[in-house]
Coordinates of C-alpha atoms in Angstrom, one line a residue:
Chain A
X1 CA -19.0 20.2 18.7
X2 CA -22.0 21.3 16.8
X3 CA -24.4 18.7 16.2
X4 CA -25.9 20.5 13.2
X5 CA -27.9 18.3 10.9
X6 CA -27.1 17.8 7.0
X7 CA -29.4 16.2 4.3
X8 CA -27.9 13.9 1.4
X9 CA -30.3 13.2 -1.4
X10 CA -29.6 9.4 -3.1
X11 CA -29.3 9.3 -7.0
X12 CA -33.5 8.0 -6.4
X13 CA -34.1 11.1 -4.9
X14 CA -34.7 9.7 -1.3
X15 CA -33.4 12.1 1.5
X16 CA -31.6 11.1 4.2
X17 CA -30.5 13.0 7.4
X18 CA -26.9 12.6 9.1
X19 CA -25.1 14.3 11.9
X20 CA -22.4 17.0 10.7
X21 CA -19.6 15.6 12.9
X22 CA -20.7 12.3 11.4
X23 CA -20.9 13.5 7.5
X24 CA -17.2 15.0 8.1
X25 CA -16.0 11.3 8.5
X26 CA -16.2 11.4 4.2
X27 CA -13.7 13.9 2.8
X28 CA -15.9 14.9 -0.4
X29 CA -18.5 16.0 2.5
X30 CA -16.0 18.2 4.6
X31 CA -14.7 19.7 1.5
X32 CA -18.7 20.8 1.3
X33 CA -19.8 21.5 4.6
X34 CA -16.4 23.7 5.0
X35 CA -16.2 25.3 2.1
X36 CA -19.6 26.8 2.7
X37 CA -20.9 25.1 -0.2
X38 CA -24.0 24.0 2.2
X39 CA -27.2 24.3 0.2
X40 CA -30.4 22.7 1.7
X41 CA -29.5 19.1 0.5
X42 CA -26.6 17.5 -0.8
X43 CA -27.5 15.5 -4.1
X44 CA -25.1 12.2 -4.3
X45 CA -26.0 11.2 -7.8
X46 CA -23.6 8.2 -7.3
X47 CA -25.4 6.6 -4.6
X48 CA -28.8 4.7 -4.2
X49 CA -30.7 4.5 -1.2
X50 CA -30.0 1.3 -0.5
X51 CA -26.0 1.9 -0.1
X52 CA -26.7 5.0 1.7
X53 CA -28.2 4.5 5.1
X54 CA -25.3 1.9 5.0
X55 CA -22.5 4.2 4.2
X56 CA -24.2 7.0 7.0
X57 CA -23.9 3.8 9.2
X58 CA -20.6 4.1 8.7
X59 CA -20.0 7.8 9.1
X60 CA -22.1 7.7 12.3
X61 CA -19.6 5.0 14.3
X62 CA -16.5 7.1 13.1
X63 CA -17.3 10.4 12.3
X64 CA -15.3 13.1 14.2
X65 CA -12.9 10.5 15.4
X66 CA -10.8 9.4 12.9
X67 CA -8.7 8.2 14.8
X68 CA -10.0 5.0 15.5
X69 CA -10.5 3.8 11.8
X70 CA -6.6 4.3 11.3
X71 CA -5.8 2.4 15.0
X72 CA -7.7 -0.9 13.3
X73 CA -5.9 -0.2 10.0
X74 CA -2.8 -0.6 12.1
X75 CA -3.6 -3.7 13.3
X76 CA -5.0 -1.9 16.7
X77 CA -1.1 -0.6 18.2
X78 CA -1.2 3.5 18.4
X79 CA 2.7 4.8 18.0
X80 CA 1.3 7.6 19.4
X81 CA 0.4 6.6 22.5
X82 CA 3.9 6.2 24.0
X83 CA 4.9 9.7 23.7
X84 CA 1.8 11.2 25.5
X85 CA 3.0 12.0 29.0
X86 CA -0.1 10.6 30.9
X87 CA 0.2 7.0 29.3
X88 CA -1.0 4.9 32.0
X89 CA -2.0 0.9 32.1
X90 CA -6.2 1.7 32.8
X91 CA -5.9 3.7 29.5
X92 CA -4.0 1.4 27.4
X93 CA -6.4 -1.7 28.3
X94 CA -9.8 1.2 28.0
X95 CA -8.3 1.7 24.6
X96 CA -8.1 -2.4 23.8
X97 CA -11.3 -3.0 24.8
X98 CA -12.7 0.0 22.3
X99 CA -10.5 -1.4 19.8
X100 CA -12.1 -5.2 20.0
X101 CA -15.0 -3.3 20.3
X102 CA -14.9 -1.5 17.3
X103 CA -13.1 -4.8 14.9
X104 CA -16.2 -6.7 16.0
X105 CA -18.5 -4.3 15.2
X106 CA -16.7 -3.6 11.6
X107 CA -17.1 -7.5 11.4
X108 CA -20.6 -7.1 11.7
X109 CA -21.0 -4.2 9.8
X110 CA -19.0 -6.4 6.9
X111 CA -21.4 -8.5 6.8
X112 CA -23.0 -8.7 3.5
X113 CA -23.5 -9.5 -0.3
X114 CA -21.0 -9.0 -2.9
X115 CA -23.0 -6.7 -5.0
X116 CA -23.6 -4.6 -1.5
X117 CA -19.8 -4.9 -1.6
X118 CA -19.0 -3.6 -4.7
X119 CA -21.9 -0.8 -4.1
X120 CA -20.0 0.3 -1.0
X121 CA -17.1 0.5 -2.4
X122 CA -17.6 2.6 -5.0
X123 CA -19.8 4.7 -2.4
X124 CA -16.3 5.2 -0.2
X125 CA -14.4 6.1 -3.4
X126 CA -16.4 8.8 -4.2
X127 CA -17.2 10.3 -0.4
X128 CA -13.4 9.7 0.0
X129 CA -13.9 7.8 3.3
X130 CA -10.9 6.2 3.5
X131 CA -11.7 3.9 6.2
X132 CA -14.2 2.1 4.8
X133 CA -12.4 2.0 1.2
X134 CA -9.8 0.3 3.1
X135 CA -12.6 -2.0 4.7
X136 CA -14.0 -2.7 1.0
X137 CA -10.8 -2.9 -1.2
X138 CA -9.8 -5.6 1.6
X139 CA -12.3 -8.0 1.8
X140 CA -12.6 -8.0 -1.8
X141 CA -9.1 -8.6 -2.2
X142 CA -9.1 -11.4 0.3
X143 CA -12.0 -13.1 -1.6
X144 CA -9.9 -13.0 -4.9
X145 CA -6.2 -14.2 -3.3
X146 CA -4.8 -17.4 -4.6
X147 CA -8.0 -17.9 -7.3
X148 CA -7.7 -18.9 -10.7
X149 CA -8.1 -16.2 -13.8
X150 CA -12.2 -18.1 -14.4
X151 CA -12.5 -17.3 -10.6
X152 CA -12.2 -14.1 -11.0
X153 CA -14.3 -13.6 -13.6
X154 CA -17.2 -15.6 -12.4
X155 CA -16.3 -13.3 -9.0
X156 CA -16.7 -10.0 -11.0
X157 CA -18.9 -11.2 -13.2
X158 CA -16.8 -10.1 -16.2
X159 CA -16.8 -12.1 -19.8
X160 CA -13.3 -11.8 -21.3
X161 CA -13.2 -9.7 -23.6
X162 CA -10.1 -10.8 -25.5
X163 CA -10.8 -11.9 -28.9
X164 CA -10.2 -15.5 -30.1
X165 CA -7.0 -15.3 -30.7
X166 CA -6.0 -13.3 -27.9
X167 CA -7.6 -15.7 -26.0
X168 CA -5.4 -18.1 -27.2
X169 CA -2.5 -15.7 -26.1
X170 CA -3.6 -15.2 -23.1
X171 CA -3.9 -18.9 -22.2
X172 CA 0.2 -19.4 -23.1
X173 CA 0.9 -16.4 -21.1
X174 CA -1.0 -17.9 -18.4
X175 CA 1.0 -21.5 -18.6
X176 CA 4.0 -19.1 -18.9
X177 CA 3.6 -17.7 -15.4
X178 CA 2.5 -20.9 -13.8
X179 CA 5.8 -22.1 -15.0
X180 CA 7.6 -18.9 -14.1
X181 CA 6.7 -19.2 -10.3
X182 CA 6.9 -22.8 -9.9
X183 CA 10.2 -22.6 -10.7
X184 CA 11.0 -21.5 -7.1
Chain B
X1 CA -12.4 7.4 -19.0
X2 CA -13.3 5.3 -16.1
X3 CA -16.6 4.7 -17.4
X4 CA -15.5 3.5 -20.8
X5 CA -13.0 1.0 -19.5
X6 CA -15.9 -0.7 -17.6
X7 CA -17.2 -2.8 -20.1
X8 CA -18.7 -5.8 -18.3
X9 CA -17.5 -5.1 -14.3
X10 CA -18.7 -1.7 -13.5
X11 CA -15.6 -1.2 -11.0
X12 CA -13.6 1.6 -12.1
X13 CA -10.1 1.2 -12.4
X14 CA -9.0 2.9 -9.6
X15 CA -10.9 0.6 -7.8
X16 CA -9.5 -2.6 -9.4
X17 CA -6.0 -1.6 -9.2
X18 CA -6.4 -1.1 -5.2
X19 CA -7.7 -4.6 -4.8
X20 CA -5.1 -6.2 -6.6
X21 CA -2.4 -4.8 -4.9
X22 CA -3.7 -6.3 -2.0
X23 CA -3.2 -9.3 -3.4
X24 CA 0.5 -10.5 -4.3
X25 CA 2.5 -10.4 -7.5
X26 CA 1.7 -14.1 -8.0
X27 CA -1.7 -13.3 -8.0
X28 CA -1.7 -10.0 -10.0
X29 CA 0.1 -11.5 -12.9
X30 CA -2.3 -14.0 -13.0
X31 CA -5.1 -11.6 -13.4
X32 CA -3.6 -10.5 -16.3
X33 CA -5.3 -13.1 -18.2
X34 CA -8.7 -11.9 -16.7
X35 CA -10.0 -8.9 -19.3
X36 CA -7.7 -6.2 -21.1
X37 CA -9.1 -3.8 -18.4
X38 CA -7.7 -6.6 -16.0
X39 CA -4.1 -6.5 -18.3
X40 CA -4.4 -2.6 -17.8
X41 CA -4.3 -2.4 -14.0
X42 CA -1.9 -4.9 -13.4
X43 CA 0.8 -3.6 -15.4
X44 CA -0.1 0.1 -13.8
X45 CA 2.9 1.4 -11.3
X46 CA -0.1 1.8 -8.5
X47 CA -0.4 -1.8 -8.6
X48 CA 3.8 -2.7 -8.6
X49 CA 4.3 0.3 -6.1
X50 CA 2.6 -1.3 -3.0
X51 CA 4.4 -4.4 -4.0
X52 CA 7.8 -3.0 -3.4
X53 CA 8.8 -2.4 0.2
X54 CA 7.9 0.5 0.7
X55 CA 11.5 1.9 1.6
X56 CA 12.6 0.5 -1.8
X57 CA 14.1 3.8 -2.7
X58 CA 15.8 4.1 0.3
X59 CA 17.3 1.0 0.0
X60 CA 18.4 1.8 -3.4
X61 CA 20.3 5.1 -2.8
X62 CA 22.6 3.0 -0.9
X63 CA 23.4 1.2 -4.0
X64 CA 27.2 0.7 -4.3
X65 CA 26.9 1.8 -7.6
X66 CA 24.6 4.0 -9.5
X67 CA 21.4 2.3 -10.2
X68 CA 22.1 1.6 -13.9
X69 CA 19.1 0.9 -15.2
X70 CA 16.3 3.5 -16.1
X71 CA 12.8 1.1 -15.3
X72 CA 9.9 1.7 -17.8
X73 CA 7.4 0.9 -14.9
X74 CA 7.5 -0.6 -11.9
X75 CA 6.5 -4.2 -12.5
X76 CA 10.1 -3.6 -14.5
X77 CA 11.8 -2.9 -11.6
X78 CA 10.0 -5.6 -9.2
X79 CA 11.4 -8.2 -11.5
X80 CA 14.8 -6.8 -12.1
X81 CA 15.2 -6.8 -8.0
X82 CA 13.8 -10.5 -8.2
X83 CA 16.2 -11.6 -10.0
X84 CA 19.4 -9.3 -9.5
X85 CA 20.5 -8.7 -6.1
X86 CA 21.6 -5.0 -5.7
X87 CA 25.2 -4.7 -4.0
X88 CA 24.4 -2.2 -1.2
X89 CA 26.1 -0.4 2.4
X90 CA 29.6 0.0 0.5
X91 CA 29.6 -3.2 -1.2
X92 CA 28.7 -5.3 2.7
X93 CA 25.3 -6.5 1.3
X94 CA 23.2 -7.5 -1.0
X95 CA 19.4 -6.4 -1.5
X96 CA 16.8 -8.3 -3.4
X97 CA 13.2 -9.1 -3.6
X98 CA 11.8 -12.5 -3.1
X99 CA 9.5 -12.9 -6.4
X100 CA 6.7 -14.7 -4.7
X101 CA 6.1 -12.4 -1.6
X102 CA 7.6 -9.4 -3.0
X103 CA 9.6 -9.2 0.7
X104 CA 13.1 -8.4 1.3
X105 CA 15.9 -10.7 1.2
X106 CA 19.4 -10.1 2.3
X107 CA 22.7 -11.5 2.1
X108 CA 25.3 -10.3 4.7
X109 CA 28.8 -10.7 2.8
X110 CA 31.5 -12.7 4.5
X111 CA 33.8 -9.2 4.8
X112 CA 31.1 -8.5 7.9
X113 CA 30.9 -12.2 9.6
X114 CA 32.6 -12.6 12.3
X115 CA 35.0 -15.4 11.5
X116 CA 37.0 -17.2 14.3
X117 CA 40.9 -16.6 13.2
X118 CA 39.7 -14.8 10.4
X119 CA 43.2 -12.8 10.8
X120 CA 45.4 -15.9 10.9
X121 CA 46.8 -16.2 7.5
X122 CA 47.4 -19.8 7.4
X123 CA 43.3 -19.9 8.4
X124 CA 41.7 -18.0 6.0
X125 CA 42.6 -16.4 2.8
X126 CA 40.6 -13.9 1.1
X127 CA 40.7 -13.8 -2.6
X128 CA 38.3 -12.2 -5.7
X129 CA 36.0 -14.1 -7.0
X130 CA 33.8 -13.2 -10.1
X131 CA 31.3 -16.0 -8.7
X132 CA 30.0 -13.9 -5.9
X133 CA 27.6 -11.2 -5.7
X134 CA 31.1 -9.6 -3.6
X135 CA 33.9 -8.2 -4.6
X136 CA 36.1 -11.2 -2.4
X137 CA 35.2 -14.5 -0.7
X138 CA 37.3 -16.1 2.3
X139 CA 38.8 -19.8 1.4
X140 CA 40.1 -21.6 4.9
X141 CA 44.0 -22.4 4.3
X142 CA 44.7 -24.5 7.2
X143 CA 41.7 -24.1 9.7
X144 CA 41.4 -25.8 13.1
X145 CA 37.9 -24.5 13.8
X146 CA 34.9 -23.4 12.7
X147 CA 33.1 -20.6 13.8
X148 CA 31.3 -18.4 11.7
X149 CA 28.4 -15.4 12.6
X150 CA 26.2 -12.6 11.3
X151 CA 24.2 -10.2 12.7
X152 CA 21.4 -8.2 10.8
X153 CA 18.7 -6.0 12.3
X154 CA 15.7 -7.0 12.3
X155 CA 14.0 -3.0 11.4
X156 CA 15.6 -3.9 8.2
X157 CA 13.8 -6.8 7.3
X158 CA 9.9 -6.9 5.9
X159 CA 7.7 -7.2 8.8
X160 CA 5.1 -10.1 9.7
X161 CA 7.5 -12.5 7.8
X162 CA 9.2 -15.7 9.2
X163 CA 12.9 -15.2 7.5
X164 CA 15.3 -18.5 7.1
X165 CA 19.3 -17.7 7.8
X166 CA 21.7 -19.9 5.5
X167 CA 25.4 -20.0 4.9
X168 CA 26.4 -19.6 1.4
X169 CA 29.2 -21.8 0.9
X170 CA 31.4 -23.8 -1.6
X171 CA 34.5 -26.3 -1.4
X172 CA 37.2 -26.2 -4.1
X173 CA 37.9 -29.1 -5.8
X174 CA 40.7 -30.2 -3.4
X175 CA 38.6 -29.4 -0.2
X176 CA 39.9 -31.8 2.5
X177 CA 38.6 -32.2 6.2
X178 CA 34.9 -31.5 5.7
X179 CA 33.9 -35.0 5.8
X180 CA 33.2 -35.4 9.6
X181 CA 32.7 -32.0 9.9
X182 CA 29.7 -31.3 12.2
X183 CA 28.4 -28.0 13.4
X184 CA 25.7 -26.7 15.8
X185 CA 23.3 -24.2 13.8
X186 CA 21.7 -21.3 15.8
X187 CA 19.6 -18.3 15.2
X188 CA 19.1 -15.6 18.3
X189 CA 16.8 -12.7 18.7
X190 CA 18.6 -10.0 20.6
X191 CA 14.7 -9.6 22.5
X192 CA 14.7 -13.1 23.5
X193 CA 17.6 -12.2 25.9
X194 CA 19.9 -13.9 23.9
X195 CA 18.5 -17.3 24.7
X196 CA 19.5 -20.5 21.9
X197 CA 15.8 -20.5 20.1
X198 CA 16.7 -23.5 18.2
X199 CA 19.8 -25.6 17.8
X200 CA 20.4 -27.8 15.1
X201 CA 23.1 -29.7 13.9
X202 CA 24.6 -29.7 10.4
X203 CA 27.1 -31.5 8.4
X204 CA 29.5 -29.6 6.8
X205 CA 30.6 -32.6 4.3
X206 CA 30.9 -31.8 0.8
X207 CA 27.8 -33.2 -1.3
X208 CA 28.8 -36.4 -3.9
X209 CA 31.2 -38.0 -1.9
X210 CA 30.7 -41.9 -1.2
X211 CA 28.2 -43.3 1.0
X212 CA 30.1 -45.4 3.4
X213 CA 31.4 -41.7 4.2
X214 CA 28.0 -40.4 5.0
X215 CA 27.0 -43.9 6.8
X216 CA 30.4 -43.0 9.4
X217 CA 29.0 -39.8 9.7
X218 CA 25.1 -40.5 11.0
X219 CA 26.8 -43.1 13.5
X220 CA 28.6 -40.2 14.9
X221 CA 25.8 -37.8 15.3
X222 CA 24.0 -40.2 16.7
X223 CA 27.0 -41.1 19.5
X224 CA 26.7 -37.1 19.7
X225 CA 23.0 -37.3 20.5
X226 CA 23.7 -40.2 23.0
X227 CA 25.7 -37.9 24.9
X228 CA 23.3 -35.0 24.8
X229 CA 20.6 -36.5 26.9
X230 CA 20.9 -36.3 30.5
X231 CA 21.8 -39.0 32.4
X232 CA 18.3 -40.3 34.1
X233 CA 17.1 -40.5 30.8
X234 CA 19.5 -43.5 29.7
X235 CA 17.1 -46.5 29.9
X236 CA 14.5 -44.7 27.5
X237 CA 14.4 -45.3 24.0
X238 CA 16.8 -43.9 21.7
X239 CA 15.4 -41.2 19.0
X240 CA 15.8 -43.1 15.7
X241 CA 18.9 -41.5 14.4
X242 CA 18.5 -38.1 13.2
X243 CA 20.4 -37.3 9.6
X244 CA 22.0 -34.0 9.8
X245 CA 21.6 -32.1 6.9
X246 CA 24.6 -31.4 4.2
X247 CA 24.7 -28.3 2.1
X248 CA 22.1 -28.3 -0.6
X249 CA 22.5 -26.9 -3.7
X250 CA 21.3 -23.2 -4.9
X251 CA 21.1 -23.4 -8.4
X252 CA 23.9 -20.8 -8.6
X253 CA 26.9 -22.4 -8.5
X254 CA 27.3 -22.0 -4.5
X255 CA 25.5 -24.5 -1.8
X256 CA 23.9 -23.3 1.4
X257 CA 23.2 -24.5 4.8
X258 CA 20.2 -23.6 6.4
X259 CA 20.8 -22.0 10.0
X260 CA 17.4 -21.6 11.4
X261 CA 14.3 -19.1 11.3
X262 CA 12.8 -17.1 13.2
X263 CA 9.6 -14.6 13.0
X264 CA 10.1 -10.5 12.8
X265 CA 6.7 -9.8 13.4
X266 CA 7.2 -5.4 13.9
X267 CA 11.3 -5.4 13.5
X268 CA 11.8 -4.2 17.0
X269 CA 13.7 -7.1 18.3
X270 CA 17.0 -5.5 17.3
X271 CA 19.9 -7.6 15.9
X272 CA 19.2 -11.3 15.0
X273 CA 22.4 -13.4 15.2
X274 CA 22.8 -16.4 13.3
X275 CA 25.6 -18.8 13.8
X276 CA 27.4 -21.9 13.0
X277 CA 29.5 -23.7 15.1
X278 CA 32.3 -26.6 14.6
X279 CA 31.4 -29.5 17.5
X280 CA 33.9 -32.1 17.2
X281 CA 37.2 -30.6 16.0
X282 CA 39.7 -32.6 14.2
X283 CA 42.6 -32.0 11.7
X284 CA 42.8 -29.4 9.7
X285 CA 39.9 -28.0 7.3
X286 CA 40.9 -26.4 3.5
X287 CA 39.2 -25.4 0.6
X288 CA 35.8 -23.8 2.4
X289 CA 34.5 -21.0 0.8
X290 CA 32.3 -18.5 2.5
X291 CA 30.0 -15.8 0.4
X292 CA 28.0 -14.7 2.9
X293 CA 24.9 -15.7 5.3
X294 CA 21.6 -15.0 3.1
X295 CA 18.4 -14.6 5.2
X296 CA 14.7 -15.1 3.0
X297 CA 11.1 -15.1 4.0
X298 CA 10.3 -18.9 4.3
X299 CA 8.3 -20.3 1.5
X300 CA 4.7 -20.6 2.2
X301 CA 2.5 -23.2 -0.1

């Protein structure tokens, strides 16, 4: 495997350097580097550099093996493994370990500000890296299950934007499906 | 587009609408209330599509009937299956969606319990009803015991999910024999070697009847307790008397009697079997009705 090096300019014009096999770990990337689209540096007008060096974090611990990202997605069991002839127990517990290895480092990783969140986020969604999309979307959903509709909007930071008398509405519509699921 | 819709939260929608349908339809309908770009996302099929099983469509091919509804968006459709169990596998089953959880729930019609003398025709009699989610119900004529069971496999059922097994029952007005009735209550995983997980018992006495009925009742399951414990055990305390539990009510018209849970955490622990089982026999039993065992994710607050 090629270890050839690729540039990726932030939306402030700072230039960062990241391993090919690690860049191809974001979709939008591969789609450049193999459709010989490679110019010298690759602008990301969506990103900043502080969300950068973060997502090539990212690349670098799972580019070229993609594997791994969908193992953890799958709550670390790979169907694949019992068909593969040479399955043996030494294998099976190497492959735990890397596993735990690899959850605790994504723990780490995680750990971080909700604006950084959001940032990243967006960052995955356009380099179509699934992985860490999947990483994102989920610990923002998990900060936002069970809250309350002011919750959320002190959690995004969004003002309603529902006139008066929608508001109104929205407020009997809101009674309504309290109502509607306490009735179970 | 995306960027318009971003008024104050500078997530696009995309982005919104694969948050929220990590959450659950409880918490997505909430939302609603949130912003109108809020109100957009949740009523998008993106959202309502992860919330359905994802072998909804499967399920729904094996519709008895034609599907006869044409859904104008999924969140349509989630609700419909909430709230109108789909007759399925020629009419054996019933498929719906628990509203909270958005997880499948089944009901196993009595046509595919196994029911002890099922075939006598002074047991059991099997008769239309336009009460049941089935086409026909079994009433007991003249039935010495009880036995009824169900098996359902467990790749059928939503994963991670702690289902409850109950027996959907009734008594017609001139029930008679029930009274006394008391049954052991079991639910088996065909992985646990067929091992009794749990064993309960139940009274099978019809709800509303006077209390000095119920009062002969708890003295008997107590006498049956007594006898349970093993013998070097007799000078320790008695357990307070334990009240067995009588059918509760569905809301439907029918009662149900709960026969145990148990956790399918991938569904590879093939067939679950779920039973209930008359213990002290007397007389003869009539006017039992049997729709079906029903198995549901257990409610978590």
């Amino acid at each position: 495997m090629s270890s050839t090096k690729i540039f990726l300019k932030s939306s402030d014009d700072k230039t960062f350097e990241i391993d090919e096999t690690a860049a191809r770990a974001s979709e939008t990337l591969k789609n450049i580097i193999d459709g010989g689209c490679l110019d010298g540096v690759i602008p990301l007008p969506n990103v900043s550099s502080n969300i950068l060096p973060k997502v090539i974090e990212y690349c670098k611990k799972h580019g070229g093996d993609n594997g791994s990202s969908k193992k953890i997605a799958n709550g670390g069991v790979d169907k694949d493994k019992e068909i593969l002839p040479d399955y043996d127990e030494e294998e099976d517990k190497r492959e735990k370990v890397r596993v735990d290895e690899l959850k605790k480092w994504e723990e780490e990783y995680m750990d971080f500000d909700q604006q950084v969140l959001y940032d990243l986020m967006l960052a995955a969604n356009y380099l179509h890296i699934k992985g860490l999309l999947d990483l994102t979307v989920e610990k923002a959903a998990s900060m936002i299950r069970g809250r309350t509709p002011d919750q959320i909007r002190e959690n995004f930071n969004i003002n309603s934007d529902f006139t008066p008398e929608e508001e109104e509405e929205m407020i009997l519509i809101e009674d309504e499906w309290d109502d509607e699921w306490a009735f179970d | 587009m995306e960027q318009e819709s971003t008024v104050d939260l500078y997530l696009p929608e995309v982005c919104i609408a694969n948050i929220l349908s990590r959450t659950s339809a409880r918490d997505a309908c909430r939302f609603s209330v949130v912003s109108s770009v809020f109100q957009f996302v949740v009523n998008s099929d993106s959202v309502w599509e992860r919330f359905l099983p994802s072998d909804y469509q499967q399920i729904l091919s094996s519709s008895v009937s034609p599907f006869p509804f044409v859904f104008s968006s999924k969140k349509e459709l989630y609700f419909h299956l909430c709230d109108n169990p789909v007759l399925i596998d020629n009419g054996t089953k019933t498929f719906a969606l628990d509203k909270c959880s958005g997880k499948k729930c089944y009901m196993i019609g009595a046509k595919e319990l196994s029911i002890c003398a099922i075939y006598n025709p002074m047991g059991w009699i099997w008769q239309s009803s336009s009460e049941s989610r089935f086409s026909e119900v079994v009433e007991s004529r003249m039935l010495g015991r009880l036995e009824v069971s169900g098996r359902m496999e467990t790749q059928l059922l939503s994963p991670n999910t702690t289902y409850v097994a109950y027996l959907v029952i009734k008594f017609t007005d001139s029930a008679s024999g029930f009274d006394y009735t008391l049954a052991k209550v079991s639910v088996k995983l065909a992985s646990n070697g067929g091992g009794e997980r749990e064993m309960r018992v139940v009274s099978l006495k019809p709800v509303g009847r006077q209390k000095r009925q119920l009062e002969l009742v708890h003295r008997r399951i107590a006498d049956f307790l007594r006898r349970l414990r093993p013998p070097d055990a007799a000078d320790q305390q008695l357990p307070p008397p334990q009240y067995p539990q009588v059918p509760r009510e569905r809301g439907d018209g029918w009662f149900e009697i709960e026969l145990g849970e148990f956790f399918n955490e991938k569904g590879e622990d093939g067939d679950v079997e779920m039973s209930l089982m008359e213990i002290n026999v007397r007389g003869h039993k009539c006017g039992l009705i049997i729709q079906g065992i029903e198995l549901r994710p257990k409610k978590v607050e």
